[in-house]
Tab-separated table of C-alpha atoms in Angstrom:
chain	number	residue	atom	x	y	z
A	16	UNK	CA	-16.425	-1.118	29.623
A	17	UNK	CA	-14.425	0.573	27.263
A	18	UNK	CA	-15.483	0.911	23.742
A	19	UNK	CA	-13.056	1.573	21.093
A	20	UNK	CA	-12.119	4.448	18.977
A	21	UNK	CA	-13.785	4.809	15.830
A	22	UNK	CA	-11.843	3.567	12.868
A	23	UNK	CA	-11.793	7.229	11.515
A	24	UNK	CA	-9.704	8.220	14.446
A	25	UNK	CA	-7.006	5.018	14.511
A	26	UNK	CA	-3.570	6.701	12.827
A	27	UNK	CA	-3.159	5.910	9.180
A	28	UNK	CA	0.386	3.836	10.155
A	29	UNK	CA	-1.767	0.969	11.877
A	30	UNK	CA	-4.384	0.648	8.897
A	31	UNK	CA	-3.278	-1.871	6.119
A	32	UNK	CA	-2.835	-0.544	2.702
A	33	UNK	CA	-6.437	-1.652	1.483
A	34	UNK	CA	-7.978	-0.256	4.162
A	35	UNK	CA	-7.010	3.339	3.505
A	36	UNK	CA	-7.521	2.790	0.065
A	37	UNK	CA	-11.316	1.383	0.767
A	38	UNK	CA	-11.734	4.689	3.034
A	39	UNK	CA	-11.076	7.322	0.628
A	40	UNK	CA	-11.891	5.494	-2.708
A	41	UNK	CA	-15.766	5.611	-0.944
A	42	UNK	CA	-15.533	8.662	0.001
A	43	UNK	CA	-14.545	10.128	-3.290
A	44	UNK	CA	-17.137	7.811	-4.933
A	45	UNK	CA	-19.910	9.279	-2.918
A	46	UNK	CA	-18.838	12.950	-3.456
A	47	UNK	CA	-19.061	11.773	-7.137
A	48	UNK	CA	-22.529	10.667	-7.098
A	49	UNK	CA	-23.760	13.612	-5.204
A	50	UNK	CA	-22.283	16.022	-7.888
A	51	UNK	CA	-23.619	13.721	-10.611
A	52	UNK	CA	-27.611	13.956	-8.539
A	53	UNK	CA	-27.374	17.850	-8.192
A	54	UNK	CA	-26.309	18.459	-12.091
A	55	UNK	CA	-29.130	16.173	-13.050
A	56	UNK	CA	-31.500	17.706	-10.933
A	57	UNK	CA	-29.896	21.284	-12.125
A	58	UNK	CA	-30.405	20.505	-15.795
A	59	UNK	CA	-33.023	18.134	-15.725
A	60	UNK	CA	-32.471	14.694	-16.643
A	61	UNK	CA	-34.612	11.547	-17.453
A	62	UNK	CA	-36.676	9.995	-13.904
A	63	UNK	CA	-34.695	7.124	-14.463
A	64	UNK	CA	-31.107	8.401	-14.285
A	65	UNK	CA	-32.954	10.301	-10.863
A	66	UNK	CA	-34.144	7.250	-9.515
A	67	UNK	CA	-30.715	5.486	-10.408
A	68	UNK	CA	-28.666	8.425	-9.097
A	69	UNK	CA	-30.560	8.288	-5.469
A	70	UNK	CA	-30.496	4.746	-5.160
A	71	UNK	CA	-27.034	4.678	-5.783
A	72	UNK	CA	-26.414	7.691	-3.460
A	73	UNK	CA	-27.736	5.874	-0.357
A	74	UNK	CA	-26.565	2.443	-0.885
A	75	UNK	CA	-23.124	3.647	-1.116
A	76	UNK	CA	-23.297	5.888	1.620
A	77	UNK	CA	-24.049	3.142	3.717
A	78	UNK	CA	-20.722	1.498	2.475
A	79	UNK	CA	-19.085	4.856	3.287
A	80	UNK	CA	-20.055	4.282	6.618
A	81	UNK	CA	-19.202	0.899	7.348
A	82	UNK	CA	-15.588	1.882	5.813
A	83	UNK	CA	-14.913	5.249	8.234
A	84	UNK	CA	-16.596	3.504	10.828
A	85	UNK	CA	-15.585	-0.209	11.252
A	86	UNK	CA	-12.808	-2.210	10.671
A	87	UNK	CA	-11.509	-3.546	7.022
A	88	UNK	CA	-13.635	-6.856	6.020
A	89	UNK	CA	-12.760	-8.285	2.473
A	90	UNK	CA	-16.884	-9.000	2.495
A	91	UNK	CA	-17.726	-5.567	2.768
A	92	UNK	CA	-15.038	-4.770	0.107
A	93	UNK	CA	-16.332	-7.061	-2.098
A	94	UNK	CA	-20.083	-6.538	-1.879
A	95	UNK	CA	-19.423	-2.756	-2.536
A	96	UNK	CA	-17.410	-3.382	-5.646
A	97	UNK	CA	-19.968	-5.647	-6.923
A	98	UNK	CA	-22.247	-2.788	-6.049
A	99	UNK	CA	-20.541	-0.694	-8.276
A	100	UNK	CA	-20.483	-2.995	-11.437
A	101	UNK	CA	-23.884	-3.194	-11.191
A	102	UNK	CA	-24.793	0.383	-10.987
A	103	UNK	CA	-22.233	1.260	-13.616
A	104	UNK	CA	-23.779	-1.949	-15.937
A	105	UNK	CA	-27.296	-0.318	-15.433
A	106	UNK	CA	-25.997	3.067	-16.213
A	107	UNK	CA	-24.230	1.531	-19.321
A	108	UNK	CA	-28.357	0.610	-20.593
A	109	UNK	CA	-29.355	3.795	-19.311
A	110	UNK	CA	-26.794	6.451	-20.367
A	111	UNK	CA	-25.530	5.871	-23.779
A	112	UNK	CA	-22.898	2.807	-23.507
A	113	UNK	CA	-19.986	2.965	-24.928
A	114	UNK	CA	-20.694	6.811	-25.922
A	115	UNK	CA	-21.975	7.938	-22.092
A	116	UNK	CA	-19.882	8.371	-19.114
A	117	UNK	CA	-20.245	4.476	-18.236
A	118	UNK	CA	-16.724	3.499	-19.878
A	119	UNK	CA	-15.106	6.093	-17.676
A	120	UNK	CA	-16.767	4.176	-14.846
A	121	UNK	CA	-15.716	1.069	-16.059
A	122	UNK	CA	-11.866	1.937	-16.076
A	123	UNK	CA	-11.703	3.527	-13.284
A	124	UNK	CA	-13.380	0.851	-11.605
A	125	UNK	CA	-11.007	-2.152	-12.676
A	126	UNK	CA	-7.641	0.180	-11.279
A	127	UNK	CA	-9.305	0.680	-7.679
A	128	UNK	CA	-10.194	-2.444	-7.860
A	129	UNK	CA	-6.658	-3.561	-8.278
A	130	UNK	CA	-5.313	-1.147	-5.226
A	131	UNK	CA	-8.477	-2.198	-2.886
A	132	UNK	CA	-9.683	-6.343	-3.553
A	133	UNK	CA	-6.936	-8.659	-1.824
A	134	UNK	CA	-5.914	-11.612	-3.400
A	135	UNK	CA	-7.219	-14.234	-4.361
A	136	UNK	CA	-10.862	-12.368	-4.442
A	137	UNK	CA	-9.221	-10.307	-6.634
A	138	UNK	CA	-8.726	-12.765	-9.401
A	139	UNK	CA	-12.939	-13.489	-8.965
A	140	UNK	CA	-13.766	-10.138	-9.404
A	141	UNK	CA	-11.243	-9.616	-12.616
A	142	UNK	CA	-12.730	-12.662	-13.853
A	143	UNK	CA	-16.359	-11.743	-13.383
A	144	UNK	CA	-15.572	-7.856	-14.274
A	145	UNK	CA	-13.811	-8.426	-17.773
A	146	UNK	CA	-17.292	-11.674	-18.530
A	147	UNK	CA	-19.561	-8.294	-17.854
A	148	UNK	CA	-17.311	-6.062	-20.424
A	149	UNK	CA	-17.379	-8.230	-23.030
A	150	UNK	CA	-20.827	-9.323	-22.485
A	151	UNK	CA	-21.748	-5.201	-22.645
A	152	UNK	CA	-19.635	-4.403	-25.863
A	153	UNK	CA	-21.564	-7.900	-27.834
A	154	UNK	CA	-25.255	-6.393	-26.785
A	155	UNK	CA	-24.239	-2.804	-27.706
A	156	UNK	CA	-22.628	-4.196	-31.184
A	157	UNK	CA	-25.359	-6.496	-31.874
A	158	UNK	CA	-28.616	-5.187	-30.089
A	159	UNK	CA	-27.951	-1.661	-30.492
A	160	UNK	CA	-31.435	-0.584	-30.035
A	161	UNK	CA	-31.039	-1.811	-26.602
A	162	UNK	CA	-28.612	0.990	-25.148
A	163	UNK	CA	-30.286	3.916	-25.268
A	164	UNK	CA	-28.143	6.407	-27.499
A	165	UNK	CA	-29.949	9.426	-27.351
A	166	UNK	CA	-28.028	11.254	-24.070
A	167	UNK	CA	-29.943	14.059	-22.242
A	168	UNK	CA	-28.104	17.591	-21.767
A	169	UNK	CA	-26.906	16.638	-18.429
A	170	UNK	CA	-25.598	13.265	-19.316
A	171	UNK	CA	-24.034	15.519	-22.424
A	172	UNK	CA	-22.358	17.694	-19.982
A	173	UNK	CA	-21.371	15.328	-17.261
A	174	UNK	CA	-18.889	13.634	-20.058
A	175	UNK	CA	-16.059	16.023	-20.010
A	176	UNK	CA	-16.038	16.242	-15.862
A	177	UNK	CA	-16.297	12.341	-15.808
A	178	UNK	CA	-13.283	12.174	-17.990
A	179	UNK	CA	-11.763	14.874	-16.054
A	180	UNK	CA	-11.836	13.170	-12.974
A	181	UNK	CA	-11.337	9.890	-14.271
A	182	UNK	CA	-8.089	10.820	-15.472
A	183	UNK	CA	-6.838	12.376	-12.108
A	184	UNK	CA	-7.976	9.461	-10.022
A	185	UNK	CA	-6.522	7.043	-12.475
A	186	UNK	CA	-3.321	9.183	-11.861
A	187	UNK	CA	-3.389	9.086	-8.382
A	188	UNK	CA	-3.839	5.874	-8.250
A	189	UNK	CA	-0.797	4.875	-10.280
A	190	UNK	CA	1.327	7.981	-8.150
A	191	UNK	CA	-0.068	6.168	-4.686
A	192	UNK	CA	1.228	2.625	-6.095
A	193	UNK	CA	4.602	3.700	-7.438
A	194	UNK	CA	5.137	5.863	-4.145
A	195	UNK	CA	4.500	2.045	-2.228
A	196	UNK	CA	6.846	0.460	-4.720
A	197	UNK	CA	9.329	2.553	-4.166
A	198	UNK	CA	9.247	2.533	-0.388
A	199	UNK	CA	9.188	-1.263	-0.269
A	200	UNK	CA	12.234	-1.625	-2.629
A	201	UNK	CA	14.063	1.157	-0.382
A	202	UNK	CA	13.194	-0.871	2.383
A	203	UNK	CA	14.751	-4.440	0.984
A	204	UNK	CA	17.972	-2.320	-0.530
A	205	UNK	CA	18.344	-1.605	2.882
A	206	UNK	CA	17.959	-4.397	4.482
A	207	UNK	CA	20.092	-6.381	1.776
A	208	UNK	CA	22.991	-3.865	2.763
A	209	UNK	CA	23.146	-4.755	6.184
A	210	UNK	CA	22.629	-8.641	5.437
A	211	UNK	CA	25.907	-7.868	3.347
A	212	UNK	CA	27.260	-6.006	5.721
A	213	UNK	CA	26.411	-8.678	8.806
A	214	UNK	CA	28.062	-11.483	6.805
A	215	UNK	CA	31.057	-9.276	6.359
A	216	UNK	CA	31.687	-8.770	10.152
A	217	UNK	CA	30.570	-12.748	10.352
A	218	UNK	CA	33.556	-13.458	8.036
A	219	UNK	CA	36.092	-11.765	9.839
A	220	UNK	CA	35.432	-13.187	12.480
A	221	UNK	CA	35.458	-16.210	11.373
A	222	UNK	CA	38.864	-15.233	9.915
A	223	UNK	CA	39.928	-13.822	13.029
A	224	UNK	CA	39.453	-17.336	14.574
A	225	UNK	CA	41.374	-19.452	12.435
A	226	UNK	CA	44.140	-17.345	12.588
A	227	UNK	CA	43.904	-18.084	16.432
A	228	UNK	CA	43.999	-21.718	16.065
A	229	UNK	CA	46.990	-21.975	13.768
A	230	UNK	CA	48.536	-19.593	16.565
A	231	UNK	CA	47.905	-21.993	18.778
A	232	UNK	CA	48.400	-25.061	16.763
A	233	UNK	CA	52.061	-24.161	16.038
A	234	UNK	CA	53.305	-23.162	19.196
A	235	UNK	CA	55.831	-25.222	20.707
A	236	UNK	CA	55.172	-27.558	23.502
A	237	UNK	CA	57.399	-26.493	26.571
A	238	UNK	CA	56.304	-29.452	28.275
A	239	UNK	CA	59.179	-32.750	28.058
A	240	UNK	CA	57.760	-35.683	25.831
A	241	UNK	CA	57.930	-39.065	26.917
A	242	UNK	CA	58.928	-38.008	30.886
A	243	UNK	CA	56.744	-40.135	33.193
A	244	UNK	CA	55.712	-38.464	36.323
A	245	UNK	CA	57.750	-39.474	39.338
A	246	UNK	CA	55.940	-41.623	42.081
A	247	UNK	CA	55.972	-42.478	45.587
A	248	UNK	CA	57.287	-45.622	46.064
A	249	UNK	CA	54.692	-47.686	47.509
A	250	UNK	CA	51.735	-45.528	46.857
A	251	UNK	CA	52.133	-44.944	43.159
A	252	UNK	CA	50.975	-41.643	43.554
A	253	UNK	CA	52.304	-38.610	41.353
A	254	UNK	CA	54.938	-36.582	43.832
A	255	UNK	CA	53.513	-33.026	44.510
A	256	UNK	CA	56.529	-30.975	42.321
A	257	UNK	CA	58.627	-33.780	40.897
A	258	UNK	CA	60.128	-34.139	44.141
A	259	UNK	CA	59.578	-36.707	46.708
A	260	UNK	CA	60.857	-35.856	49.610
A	261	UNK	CA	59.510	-37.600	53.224
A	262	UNK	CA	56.125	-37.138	52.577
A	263	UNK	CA	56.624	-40.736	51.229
A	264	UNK	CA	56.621	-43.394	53.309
């Protein structure tokens, strides 16, 4: 029995665009979160954050797997990004709201988002993502005490890289969508200019035809109007030539 090739191997022209997306936006993801558990465990963070980094570190790793390693699924693309707005609305509690790394989470979770979800789960997600936003900005406005606001010195120095790489995945992501717009509107350019150019050709020949008929309509008729063809007497059968010579009785 032969067993296919693993989906890590299958050339990136016969993935769909979400698919390669999904592959490499969970692979950068996890080689976020392990960066993020080493420079806690370098400068010593809260137990918490620890706990929160590790968890996080093997649940999406598992996700990594299923995306190198088996076919795209909207479920699977869906429970991770769910996945991810709840670790990123625990970190929001945990690591300093609005003034922690969690809004850089936040926004560059709603652009993969837009590249990854398909329609019309996308429209669920946006829904439920922007309910969660607003929902976090009311508590940290008017429950303050809450969020906790006092960041550690790893959380402090984590900020700048977050925004960092924020920034150049955000960018990416916008390069990687304009590069697809472009190549689809090349694509219909192209094949409007050889619609144009098919109806063209169509229309001359078209053209082409006509002129034929009238050619033919207004040549004259060699043939004598109004002559009856000659018969034999008796059979009343047209004479072979015009002529009826004995073959008539």
């Amino acid at each position: 029995m032969i067993k296919e090739a693993p989906h890590f191997l299958v050339k990136p022209t016969e993935l769909e665009l979400e698919g390669k997306v999904f592959r490499f936006v969970c692979l950068a993801i996890n080689l976020f979160v392990v960066s993020v558990l080493l420079n806690d465990l370098l400068l010593g963070s809260l137990q918490i954050t620890l706990w929160l980094d590790s968890i996080s570190l093997i649940l999406l790793s598992t996700f990594n797997y299923l995306a190198w390693f088996f076919p795209y699924r909207r479920r699977i693309v869906l429970t991770y990004f769910f996945l991810l707005l709840l670790i990123s609305t625990l970190s929001w509690f945990i690591l300093g709201g609005m003034r922690g790394p969690s809004g850089f989470n936040f926004l560059a979770l709603s652009a993969v988002s837009i590249v990854a979800i398909k329609k019309p789960h996308l429209y669920y997600f946006s829904a439920f993502f922007y309910i969660i936003i607003l929902c976090l900005t009311f508590i940290e406005v008017w429950h303050p005490d809450w969020v906790n606001h006092e960041l550690d010195p790893s959380t402090e120095f984590s900020l700048p890289i977050s925004f960092v790489l924020v920034s150049f995945s955000l960018m990416l992501i916008v390069i990687y969508l304009k590069n697809q717009y472009d190549g689809e509107r090349a694509l219909i350019l192209s094949q409007n200019k050889l619609l144009a150019d098919n109806n063209q050709l169509i229309a001359a020949q078209n053209e082409e035809l006509n002129n034929n008929r009238r050619k033919l309509k207004n040549q004259p008729d060699t043939g004598r109007k109004g002559e009856k063809p000659h018969l034999c007497p008796g059979t009343q059968k047209p004479a072979i030539g015009r002529i009826c010579l004995s073959q008539c009785p």
